Short mmCIF file of C-alpha atoms and ligand atoms in Angstrom, two decimals:
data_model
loop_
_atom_site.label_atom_id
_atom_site.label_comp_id
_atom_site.label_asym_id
_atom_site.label_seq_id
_atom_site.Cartn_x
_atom_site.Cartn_y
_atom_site.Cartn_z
CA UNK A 1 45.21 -10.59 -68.00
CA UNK A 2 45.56 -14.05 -70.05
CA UNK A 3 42.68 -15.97 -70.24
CA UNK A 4 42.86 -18.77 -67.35
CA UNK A 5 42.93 -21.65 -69.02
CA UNK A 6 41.11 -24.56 -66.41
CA UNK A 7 42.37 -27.97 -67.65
CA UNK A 8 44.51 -30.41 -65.72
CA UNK A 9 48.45 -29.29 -66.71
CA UNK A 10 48.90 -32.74 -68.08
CA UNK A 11 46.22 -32.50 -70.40
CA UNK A 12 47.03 -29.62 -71.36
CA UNK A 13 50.60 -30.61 -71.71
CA UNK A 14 49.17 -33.42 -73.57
CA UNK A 15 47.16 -30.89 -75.99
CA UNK A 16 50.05 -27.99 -76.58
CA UNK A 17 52.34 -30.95 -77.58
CA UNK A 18 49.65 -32.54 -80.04
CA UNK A 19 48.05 -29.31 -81.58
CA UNK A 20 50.50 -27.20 -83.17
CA UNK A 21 47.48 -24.83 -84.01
CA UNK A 22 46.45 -24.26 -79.64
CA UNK A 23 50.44 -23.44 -79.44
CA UNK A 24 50.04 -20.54 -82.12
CA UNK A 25 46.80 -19.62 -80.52
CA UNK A 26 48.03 -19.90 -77.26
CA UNK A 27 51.31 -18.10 -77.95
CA UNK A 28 49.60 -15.26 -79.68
CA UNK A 29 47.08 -14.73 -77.49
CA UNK A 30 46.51 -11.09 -76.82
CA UNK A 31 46.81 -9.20 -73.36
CA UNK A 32 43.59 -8.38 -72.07
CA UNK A 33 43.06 -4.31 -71.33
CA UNK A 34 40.02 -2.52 -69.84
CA UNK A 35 39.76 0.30 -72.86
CA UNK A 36 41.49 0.87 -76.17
CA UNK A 37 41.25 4.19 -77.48
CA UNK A 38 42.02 4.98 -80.86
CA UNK A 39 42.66 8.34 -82.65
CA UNK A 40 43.44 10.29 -86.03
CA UNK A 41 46.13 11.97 -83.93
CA UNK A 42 47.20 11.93 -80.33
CA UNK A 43 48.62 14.96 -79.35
CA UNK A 44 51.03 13.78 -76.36
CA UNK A 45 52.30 17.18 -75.19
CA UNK A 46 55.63 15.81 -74.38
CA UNK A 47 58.88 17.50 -74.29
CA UNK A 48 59.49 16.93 -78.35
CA UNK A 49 55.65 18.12 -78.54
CA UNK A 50 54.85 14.61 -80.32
CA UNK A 51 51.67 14.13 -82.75
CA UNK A 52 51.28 10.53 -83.05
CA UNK A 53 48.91 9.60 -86.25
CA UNK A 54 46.26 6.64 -86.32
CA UNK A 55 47.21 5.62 -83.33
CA UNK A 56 46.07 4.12 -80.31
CA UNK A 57 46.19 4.23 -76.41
CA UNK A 58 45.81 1.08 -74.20
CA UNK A 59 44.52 2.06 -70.62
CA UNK A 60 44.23 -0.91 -68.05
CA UNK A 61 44.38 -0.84 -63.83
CA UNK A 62 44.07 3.32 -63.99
CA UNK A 63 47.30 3.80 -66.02
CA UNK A 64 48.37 4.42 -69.86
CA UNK A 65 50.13 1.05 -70.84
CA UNK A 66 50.94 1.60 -74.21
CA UNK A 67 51.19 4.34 -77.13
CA UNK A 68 51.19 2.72 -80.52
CA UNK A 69 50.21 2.69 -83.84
CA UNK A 70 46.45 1.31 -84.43
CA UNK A 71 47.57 -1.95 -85.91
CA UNK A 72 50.66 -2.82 -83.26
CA UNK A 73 48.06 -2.08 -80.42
CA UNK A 74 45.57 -4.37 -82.15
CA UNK A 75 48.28 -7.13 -82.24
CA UNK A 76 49.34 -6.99 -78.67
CA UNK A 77 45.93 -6.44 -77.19
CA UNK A 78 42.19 -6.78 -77.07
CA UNK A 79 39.38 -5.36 -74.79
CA UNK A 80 35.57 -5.26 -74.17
CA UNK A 81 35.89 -1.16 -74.30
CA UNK A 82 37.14 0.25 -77.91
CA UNK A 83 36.88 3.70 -78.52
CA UNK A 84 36.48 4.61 -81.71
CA UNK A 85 39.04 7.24 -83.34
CA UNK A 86 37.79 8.60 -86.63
CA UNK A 87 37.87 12.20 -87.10
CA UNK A 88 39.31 12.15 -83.42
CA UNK A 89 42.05 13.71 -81.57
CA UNK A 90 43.22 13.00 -77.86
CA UNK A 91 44.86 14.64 -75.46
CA UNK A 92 45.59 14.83 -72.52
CA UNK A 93 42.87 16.00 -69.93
CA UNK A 94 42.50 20.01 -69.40
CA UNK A 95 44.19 21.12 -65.85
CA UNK A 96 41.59 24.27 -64.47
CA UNK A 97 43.94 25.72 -61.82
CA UNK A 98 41.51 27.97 -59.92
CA UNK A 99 38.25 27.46 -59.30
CA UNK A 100 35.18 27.76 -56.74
CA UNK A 101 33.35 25.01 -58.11
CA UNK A 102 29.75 25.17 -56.12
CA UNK A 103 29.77 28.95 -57.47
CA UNK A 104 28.18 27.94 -60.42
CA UNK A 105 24.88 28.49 -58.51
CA UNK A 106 25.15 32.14 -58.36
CA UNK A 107 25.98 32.38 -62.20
CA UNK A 108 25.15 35.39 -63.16
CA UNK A 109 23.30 37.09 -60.50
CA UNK A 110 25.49 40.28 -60.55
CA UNK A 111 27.32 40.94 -63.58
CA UNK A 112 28.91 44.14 -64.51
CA UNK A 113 30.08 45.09 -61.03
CA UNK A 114 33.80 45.53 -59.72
CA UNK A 115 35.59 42.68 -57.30
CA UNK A 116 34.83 44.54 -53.89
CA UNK A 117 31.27 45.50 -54.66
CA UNK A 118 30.53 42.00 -56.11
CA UNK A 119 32.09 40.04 -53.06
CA UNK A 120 31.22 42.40 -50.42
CA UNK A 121 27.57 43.44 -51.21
CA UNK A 122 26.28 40.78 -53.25
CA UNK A 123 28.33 37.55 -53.22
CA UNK A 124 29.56 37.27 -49.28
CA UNK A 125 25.58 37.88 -48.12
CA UNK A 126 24.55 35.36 -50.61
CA UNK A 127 26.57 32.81 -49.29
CA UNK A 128 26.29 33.59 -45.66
CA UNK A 129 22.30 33.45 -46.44
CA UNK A 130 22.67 30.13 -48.58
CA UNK A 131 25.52 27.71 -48.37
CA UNK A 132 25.25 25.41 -46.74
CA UNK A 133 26.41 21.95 -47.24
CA UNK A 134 23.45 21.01 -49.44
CA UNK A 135 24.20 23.96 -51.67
CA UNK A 136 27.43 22.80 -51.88
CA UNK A 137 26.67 19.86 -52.74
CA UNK A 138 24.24 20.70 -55.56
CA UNK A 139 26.53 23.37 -56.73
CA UNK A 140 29.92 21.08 -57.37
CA UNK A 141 27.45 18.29 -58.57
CA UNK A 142 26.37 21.13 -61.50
CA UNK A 143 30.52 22.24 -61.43
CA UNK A 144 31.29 18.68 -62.18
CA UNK A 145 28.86 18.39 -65.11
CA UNK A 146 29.79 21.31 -66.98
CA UNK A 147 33.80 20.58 -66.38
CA UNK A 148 33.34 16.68 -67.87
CA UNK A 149 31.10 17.91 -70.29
CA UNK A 150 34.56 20.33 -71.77
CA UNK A 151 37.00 17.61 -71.36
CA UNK A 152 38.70 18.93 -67.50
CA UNK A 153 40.04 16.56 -65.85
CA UNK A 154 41.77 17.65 -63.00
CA UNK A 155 40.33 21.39 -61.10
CA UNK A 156 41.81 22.79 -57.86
CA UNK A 157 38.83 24.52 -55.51
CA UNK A 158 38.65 26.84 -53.13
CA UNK A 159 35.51 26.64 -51.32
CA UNK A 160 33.58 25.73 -47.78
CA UNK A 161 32.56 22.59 -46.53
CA UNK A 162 36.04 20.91 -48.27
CA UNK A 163 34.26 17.27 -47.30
CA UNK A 164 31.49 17.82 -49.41
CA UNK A 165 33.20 19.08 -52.15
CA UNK A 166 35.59 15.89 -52.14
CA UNK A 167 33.00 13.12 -51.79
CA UNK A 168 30.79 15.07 -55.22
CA UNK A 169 34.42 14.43 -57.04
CA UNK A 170 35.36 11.32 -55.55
CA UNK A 171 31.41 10.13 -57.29
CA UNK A 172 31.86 12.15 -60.41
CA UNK A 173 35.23 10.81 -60.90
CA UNK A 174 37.37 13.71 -61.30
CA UNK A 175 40.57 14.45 -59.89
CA UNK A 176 40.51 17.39 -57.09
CA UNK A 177 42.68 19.39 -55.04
CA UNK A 178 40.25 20.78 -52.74
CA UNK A 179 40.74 23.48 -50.29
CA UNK A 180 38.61 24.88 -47.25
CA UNK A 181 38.45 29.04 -47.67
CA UNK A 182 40.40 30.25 -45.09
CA UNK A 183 39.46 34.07 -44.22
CA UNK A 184 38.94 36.48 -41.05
CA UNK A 185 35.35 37.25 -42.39
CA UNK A 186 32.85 34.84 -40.74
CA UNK A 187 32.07 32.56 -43.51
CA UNK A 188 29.70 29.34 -43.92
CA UNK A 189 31.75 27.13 -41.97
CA UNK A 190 33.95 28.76 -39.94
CA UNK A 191 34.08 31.79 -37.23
CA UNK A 192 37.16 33.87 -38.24
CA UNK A 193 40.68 32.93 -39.20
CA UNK A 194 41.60 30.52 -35.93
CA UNK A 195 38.70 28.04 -36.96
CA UNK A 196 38.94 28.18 -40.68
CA UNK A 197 42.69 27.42 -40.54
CA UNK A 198 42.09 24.51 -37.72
CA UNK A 199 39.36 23.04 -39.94
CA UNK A 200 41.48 23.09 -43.13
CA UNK A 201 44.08 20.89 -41.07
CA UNK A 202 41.16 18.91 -40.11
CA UNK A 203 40.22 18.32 -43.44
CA UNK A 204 43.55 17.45 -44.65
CA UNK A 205 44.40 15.18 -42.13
CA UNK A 206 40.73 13.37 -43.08
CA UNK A 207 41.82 13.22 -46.76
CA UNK A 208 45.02 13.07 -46.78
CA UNK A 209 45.88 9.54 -48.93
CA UNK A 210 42.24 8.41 -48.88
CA UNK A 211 41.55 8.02 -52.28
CA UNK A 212 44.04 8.40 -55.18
CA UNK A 213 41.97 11.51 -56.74
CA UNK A 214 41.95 13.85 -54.18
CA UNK A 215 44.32 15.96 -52.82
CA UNK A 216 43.49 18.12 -49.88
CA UNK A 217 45.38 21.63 -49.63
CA UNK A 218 44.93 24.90 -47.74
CA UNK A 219 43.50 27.67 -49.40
CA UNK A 220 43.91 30.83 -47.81
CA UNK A 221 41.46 33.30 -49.41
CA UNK A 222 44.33 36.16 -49.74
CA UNK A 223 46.41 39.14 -48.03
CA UNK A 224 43.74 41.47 -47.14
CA UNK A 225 41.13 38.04 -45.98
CA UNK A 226 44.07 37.30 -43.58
CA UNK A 227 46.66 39.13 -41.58
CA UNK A 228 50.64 37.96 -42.16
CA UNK A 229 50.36 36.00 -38.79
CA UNK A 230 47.53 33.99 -39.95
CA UNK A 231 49.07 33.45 -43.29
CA UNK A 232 52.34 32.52 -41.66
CA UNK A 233 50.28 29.94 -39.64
CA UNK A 234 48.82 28.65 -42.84
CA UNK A 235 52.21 27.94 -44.25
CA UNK A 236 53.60 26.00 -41.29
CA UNK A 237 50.61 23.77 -41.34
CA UNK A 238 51.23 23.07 -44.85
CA UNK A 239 54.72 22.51 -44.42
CA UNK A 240 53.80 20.24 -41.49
CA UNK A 241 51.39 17.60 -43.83
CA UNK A 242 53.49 18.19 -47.01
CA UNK A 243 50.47 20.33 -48.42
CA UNK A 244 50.11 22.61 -51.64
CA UNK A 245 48.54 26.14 -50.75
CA UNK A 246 46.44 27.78 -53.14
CA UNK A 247 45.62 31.66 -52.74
CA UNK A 248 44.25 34.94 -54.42
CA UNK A 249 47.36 36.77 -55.06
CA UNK A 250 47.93 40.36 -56.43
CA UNK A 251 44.85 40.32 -58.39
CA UNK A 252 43.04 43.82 -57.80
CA UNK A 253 44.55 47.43 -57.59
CA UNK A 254 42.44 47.41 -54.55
CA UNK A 255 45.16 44.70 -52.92
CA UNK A 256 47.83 46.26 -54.01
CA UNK A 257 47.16 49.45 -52.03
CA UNK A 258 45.58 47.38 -49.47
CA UNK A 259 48.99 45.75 -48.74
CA UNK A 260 50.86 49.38 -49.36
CA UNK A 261 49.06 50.70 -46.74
CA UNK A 262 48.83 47.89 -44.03
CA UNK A 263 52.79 46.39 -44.77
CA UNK A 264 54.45 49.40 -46.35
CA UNK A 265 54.74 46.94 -48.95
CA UNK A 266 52.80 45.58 -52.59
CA UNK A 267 51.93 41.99 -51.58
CA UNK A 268 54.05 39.76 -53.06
CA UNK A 269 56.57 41.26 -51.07
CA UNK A 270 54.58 40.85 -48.10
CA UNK A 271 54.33 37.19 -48.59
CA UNK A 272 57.94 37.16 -49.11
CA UNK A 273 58.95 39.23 -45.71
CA UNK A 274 57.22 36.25 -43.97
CA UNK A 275 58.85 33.09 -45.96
CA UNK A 276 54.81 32.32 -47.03
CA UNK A 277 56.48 31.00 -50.43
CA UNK A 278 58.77 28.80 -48.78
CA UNK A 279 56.36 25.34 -50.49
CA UNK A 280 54.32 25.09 -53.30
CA UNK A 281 52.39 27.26 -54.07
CA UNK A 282 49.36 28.09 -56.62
CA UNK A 283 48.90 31.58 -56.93
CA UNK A 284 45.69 32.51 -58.55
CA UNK A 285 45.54 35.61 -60.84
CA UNK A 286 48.77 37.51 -60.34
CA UNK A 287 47.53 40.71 -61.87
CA UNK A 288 49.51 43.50 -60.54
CA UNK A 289 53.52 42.35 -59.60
CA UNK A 290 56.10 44.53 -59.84
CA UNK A 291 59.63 43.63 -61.80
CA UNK A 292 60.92 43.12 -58.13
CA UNK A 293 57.52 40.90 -57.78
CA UNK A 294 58.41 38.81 -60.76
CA UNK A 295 61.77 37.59 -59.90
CA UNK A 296 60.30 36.95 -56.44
CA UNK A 297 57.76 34.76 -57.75
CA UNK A 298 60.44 32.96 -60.05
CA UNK A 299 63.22 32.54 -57.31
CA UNK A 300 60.46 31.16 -55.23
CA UNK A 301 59.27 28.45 -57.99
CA UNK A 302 55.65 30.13 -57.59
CA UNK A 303 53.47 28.69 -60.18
CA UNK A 304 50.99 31.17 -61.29
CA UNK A 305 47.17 30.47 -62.80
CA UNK A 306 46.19 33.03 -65.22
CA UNK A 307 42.01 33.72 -65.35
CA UNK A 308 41.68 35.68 -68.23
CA UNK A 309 37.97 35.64 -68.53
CA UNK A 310 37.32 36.89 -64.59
CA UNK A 311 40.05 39.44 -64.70
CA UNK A 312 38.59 41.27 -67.83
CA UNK A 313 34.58 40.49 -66.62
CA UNK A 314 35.88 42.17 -62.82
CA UNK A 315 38.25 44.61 -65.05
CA UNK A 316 40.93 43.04 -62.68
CA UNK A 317 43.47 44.27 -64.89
CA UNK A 318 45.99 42.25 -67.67
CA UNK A 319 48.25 39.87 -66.23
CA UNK A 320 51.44 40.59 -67.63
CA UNK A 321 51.52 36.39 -68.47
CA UNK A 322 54.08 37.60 -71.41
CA UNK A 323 56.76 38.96 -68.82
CA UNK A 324 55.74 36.54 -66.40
CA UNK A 325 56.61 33.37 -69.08
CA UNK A 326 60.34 35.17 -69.84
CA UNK A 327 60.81 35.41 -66.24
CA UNK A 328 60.69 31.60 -66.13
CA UNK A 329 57.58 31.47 -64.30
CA UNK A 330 55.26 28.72 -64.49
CA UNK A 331 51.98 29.45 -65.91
CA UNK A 332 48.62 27.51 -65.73
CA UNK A 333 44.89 28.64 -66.66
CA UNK A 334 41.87 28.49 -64.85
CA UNK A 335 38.10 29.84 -64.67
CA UNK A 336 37.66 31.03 -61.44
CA UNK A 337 34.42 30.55 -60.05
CA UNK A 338 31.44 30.61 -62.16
CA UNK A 339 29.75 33.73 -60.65
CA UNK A 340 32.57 35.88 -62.49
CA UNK A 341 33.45 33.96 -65.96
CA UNK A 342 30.44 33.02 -65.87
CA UNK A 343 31.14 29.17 -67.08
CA UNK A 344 33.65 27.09 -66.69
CA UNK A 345 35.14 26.37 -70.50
CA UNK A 346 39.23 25.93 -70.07
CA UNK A 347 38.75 26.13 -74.34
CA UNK A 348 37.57 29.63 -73.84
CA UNK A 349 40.13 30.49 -71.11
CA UNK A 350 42.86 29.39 -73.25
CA UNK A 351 41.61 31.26 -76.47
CA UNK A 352 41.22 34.47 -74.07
CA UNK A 353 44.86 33.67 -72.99
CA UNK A 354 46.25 34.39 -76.29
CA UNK A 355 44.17 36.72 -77.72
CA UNK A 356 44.61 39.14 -74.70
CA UNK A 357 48.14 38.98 -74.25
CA UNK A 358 48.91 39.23 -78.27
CA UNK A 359 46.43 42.84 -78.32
CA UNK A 360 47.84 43.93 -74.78
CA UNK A 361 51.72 43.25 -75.96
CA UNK A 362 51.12 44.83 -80.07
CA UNK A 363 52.53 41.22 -80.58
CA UNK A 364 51.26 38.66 -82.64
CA UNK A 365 53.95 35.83 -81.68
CA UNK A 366 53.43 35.88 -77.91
CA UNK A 367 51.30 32.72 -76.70
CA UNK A 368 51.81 30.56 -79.25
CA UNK A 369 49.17 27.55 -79.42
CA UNK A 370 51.56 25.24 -78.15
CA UNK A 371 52.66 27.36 -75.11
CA UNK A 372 48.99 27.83 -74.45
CA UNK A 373 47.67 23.78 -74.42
CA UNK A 374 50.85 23.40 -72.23
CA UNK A 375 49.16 26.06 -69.55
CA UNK A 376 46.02 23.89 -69.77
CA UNK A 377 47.70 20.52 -69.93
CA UNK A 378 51.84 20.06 -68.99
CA UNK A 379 52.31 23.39 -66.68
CA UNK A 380 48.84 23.11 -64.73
CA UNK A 381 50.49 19.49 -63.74
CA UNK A 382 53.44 21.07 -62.67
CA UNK A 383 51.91 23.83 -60.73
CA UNK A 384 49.86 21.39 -58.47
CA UNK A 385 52.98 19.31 -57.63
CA UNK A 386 50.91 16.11 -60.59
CA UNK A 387 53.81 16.84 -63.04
CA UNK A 388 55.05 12.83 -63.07
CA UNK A 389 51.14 11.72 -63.48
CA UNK A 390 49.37 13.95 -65.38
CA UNK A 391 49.50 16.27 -67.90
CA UNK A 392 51.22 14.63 -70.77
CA UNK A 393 50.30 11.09 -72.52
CA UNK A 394 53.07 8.59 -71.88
CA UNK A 395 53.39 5.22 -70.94
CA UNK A 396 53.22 4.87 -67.08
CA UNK A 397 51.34 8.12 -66.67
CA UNK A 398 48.02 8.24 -65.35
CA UNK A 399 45.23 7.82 -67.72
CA UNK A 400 43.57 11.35 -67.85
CA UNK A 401 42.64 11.76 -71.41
CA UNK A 402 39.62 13.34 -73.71
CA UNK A 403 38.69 13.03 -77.31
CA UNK A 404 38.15 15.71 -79.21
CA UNK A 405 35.93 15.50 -82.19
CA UNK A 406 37.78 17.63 -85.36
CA UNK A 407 34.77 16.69 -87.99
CA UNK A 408 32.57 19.65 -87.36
CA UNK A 409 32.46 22.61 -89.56
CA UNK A 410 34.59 24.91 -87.70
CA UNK A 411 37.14 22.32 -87.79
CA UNK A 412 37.65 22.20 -91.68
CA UNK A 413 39.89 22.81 -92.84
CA UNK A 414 42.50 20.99 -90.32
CA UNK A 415 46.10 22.29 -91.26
CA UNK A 416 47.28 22.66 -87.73
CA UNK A 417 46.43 20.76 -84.82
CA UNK A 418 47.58 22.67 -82.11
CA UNK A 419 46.18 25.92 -83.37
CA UNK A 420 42.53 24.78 -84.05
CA UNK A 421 42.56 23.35 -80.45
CA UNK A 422 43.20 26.83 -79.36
CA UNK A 423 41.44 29.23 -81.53
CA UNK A 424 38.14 26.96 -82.69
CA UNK A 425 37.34 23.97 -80.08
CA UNK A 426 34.66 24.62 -77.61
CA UNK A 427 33.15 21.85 -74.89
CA UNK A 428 30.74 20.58 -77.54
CA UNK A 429 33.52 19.17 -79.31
CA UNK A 430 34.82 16.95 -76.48
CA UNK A 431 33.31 13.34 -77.12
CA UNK A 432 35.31 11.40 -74.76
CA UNK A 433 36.67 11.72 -70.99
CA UNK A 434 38.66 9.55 -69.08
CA UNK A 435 40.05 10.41 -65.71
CA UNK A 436 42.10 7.96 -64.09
CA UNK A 437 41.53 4.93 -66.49
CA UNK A 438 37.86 5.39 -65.93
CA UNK A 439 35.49 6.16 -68.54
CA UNK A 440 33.17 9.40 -67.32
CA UNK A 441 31.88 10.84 -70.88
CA UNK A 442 31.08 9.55 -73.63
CA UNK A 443 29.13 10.85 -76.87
CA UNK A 444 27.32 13.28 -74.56
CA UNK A 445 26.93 10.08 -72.13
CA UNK A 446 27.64 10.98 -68.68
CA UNK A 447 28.63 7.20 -66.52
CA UNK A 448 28.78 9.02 -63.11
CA UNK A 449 26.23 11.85 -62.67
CA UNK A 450 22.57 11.86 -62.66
CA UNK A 451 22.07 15.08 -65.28
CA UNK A 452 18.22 14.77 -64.87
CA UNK A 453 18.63 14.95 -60.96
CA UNK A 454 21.04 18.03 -60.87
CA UNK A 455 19.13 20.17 -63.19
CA UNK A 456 16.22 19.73 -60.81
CA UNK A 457 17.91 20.41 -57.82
CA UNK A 458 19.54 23.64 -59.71
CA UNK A 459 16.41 25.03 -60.53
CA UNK A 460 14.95 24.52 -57.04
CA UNK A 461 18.09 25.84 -55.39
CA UNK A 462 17.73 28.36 -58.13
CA UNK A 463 14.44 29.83 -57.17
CA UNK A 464 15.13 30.20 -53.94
CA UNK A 465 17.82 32.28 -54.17
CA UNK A 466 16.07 34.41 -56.75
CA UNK A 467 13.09 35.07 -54.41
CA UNK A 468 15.27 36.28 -52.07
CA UNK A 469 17.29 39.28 -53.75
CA UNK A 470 13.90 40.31 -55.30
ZN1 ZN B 501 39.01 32.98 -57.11
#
C-alpha cells in the first residue's frame, strides 16, 4: 500500500509542482509488503527445477507477489518484516500426505509389534479408553509443534473428532485436510459405519469454505474397516460436496488376503469393481498392488503417499514406489501417525524414500533428489487437488514457504542443493515457516502455539495413559 498522503490536493498540487525533490520521492516511493524474505538460494521446484541465487521473495495479503533478485526487490519494495537470508535456502513448504496427527500421544507405547497386533490389541483399546476430544486436542496441539518445528506446511489427517482437529490448525496456522475415521469398529465418536459416514458429511458440510486453510474430506479407514457398500456410500457423498477421500490402501499382506477371501479379489480391484476411484483420491501406503493394480491406479489418476518409515517399523512390506513412478503414478510422502514412525520428520521420510527404494531395486539412480523434494513439495500438491496454490514458489501462488539453514556442519561442503536437502537436512535446520503469508516459526520462535502449555498437558495426558497399561 502507498503511504496516504493527508494534505489538501491543491497543496499538494502546489508542492509536487514546486519541489522537484517530493516528485522523485514521491515517484519512487516503494510498495509497502507485509514480509520480505531473502535467501542464498530459493529453490522454486518449478517445472525447469529453477535455483534462484541471492534472491528474494515478497509475500503481502497471503500470496507470493514477487520473485527477484535481492537488490530489484529492495527497489520496488519495503516492509516492517525482513527475513534475513544468509547461509539460507527456501523452499517451498513440505506436503505430509498421511497422517493421524493426535497419535503423537501414544508415541512409542508398543514398538516392535506387527499392524494387526498393534491396532487391534494395543492401539484400538487405547483409544476407545482415552480419546476423547480433549486428547485430541492436546495430541494435534503436540502434532502441530513438531510439524512447524520441520518446516510442514500443509498435512492431511485421518482422525476422530474432525472439529477439533480443524480449529488446533486453524490456531496453529497450518493448512489441513482433515478427515473423520470412518470404520465398522465402534470408535471414539461414532457407533459403526452408518454414523461415522453421516458425521463425516456433517463435518464437511460445517467446514466446507470456512476458512481458506482447511479442507474437510472423508477418510474411510480401509477395505477390511468397511464393507464395499459402505465404501460405495463414502464415494457418493464425496462426489456429492466435491470432496477428496483419503484411505489405507493395500498396505499389509494381511489386506491383501483379507480382500482375496471376502471379494475373490486383491483390493485395488475391489475398489475398482465398485467405481470407489471414480474422484480424487489419496491412497495411503500402497504396499502390495499387482501389475494389473498399477495400471488401475494410473488409469484412475490415484495419487499414492508413500510412508517409508511405518511400512519398514510395521514390516508392511516395500512399496514398489520405483514401478509405481514409471507407471505414471503420482507419488507423495507422508509419516503416518506418530505411534508407528514414531515422529513426524518429512526430512527423514524423504531420505528413507530413496535409500529404500535404491537397496530394494540394486539401483543407485532410482529416486533421484529432485524426484524426491517433488514427492514432499510439487506431487503432495497435486495429490490433494492444491496443485495451482501450493507446492512450488511462483508469483500468484500461495505463500507456504520455510528457510532452511545450510551453515551447519553437516552442510559443508554445499556442492548440490537438492541432494543435501535430501540426504543431510533434519527439522533442526528449518529456521523459518510461513504458511499462508503468515509467519509461524521463526529462529526456534513459535508465533502461534503455547510450547510451555503443550508440554504440560503432554506429560499429564502422558501419565495417565501410562498408569493405565501398567
Ligand atoms: Zn495411517
Amino acid at each position: 500500500m502507498y503511504k496516504k498522503i493527508n494534505l489538501p490536493s491543491f497543496l499538494l498540487f502546489f508542492l509536487i509542482l514546486s519541489s522537484n525533490s517530493y516528485a522523485e520521492e514521491y515517484k519512487n516511493e516503494k510498495l509497502h509488503v507485509d514480509i520480505i524474505m531473502e535467501a542464498d538460494h530459493i529453490l522454486t521446484m518449478n517445472s525447469s527445477n529453477t535455483i534462484l541465487k541471492n534472491s528474494a521473495i515478497a509475500i503481502d495479503g497471503g500470496l507470493i507477489l514477487d520473485i527477484d533478485n535481492i537488490k530489484n526487490i529492495n527497489a520496488k519494495y519495503q516492509t516492517d518484516n525482513r527475513i534475513s537470508g544468509k547461509h539460507k535456502i527456501a523452499l517451498p513448504g513440505l506436503i505430509n500426505g498421511h497422517s493421524h496427527a493426535a497419535m503423537t500421544l501414544l508415541r512409542g507405547i508398543a514398538d516392535d509389534r506387527s499392524l494387526i497386533d498393534w491396532l487391534n490389541n494395543y492401539i484400538f483399546p487405547l483409544e476407545q479408553q482415552f480419546v476423547n476430544a480433549d486428547f485430541v486436542r492436546i495430541g494435534t496441539e503436540l502434532a502441530c509443534w513438531e510439524m512447524i518445528r520441520g518446516g510442514t506446511t500443509t498435512f492431511v489427517d485421518m482422525y476422530f473428532y474432525p472439529d477439533v482437529i480443524s480449529k488446533v490448525v486453524t490456531k496453529c496456522g497450518l493448512r489441513g485436510l482433515i478427515s473423520s475415521t470412518i470404520s465398522d469398529n465402534q470408535t471414539p465418536n461414532a457407533q459403526n459405519a452408518e454414523d461415522a459416514i453421516n458425521g463425516g458429511e456433517e463435518y464437511i458440510n460445517r467446514w466446507a469454505q470456512k476458512t481458506p486453510t482447511i479442507t474437510p474430506i472423508l477418510g474411510p479407514h480401509a477395505i477390511y474397516s468397511l464393507n464395499l457398500a459402505q465404501l460405495k456410500e463414502t464415494r457418493r457423498i464425496a462426489a456429492l460436496t466435491d470432496t477428496p477421500i483419503s484411505i489405507h490402501l493395500s498396505e499389509s499382506e494381511y489386506e491383501l488376503q483379507y480382500s482375496k477371501q471376502t471379494y475373490g479379489m486383491t483390493s485395488i480391484e475391489a475398489l475398482d469393481s465398485i467405481d470407489f476411484f471414480n474422484g480424487r483420491t489419496i491412497a495411503a501406503h500402497v504396499v502390495w498392488p499387482t501389475k494389473k493394480e498399477i495400471a488401475i491406479l494410473a488409469e484412475r489418476n490415484v495419487g499414492v503417499i508413500h510412508n517409508p518409515t511405518s511400512n519398514m517399523k510395521l514390516a508392511s512390506g516395500i512399496a514398489p514406489i520405483a514401478d509405481m513412478l514409471d507407471a505414471g503414478i503420482l507419488i507423495g510422502l507422508g509419516t503416518d501417525g506418530a505411534a508407528s514412525n514414531n515422529d513426524l520428520d518429512m526430512w527423514e521420510e524423504m531420505r528413507l524414500a530413496a535409500l529404500l527404494q535404491k537397496v530394494t531395486q540394486m539401483n543407485p539412480e532410482v529416486l533421484p533428489a529432485t524426484t524426491v523434494l517433488r514427492m514432499a513439495t510439487t506431487n503432495g500438491a497435486n495429490i490433494i487437488g492444491l496443485g495451482e496454490k501450493i507446492g512450488k514458489l511462483e508469483i500468484g501462488m500461495d505463500a507456504d514457504i520455510i528457510q532452511v539453514a545450510f551453515d551447519d556442519v553437516h552442510h559443508q561442503p554445499n556442492y548440490d542443493i537438492p541432494s543435501h536437502l535430501v540426504y543431510v537436512t533434519d527439522e533442526q535446520d528449518v529456521v523459518t515457516v510461513i504458511v499462508n503469508g503468515k509467519l509461524l516459526m521463526h529462529e526456534g520462535q513459535f508465533f502461534t502455539l503455547d510450547t510451555k502449555k503443550i508440554s504440560e498437558e503432554v506429560a499429564a495426558m502422558a501419565t495417565k495413559i501410562a498408569n493405565s497399561i501398567k
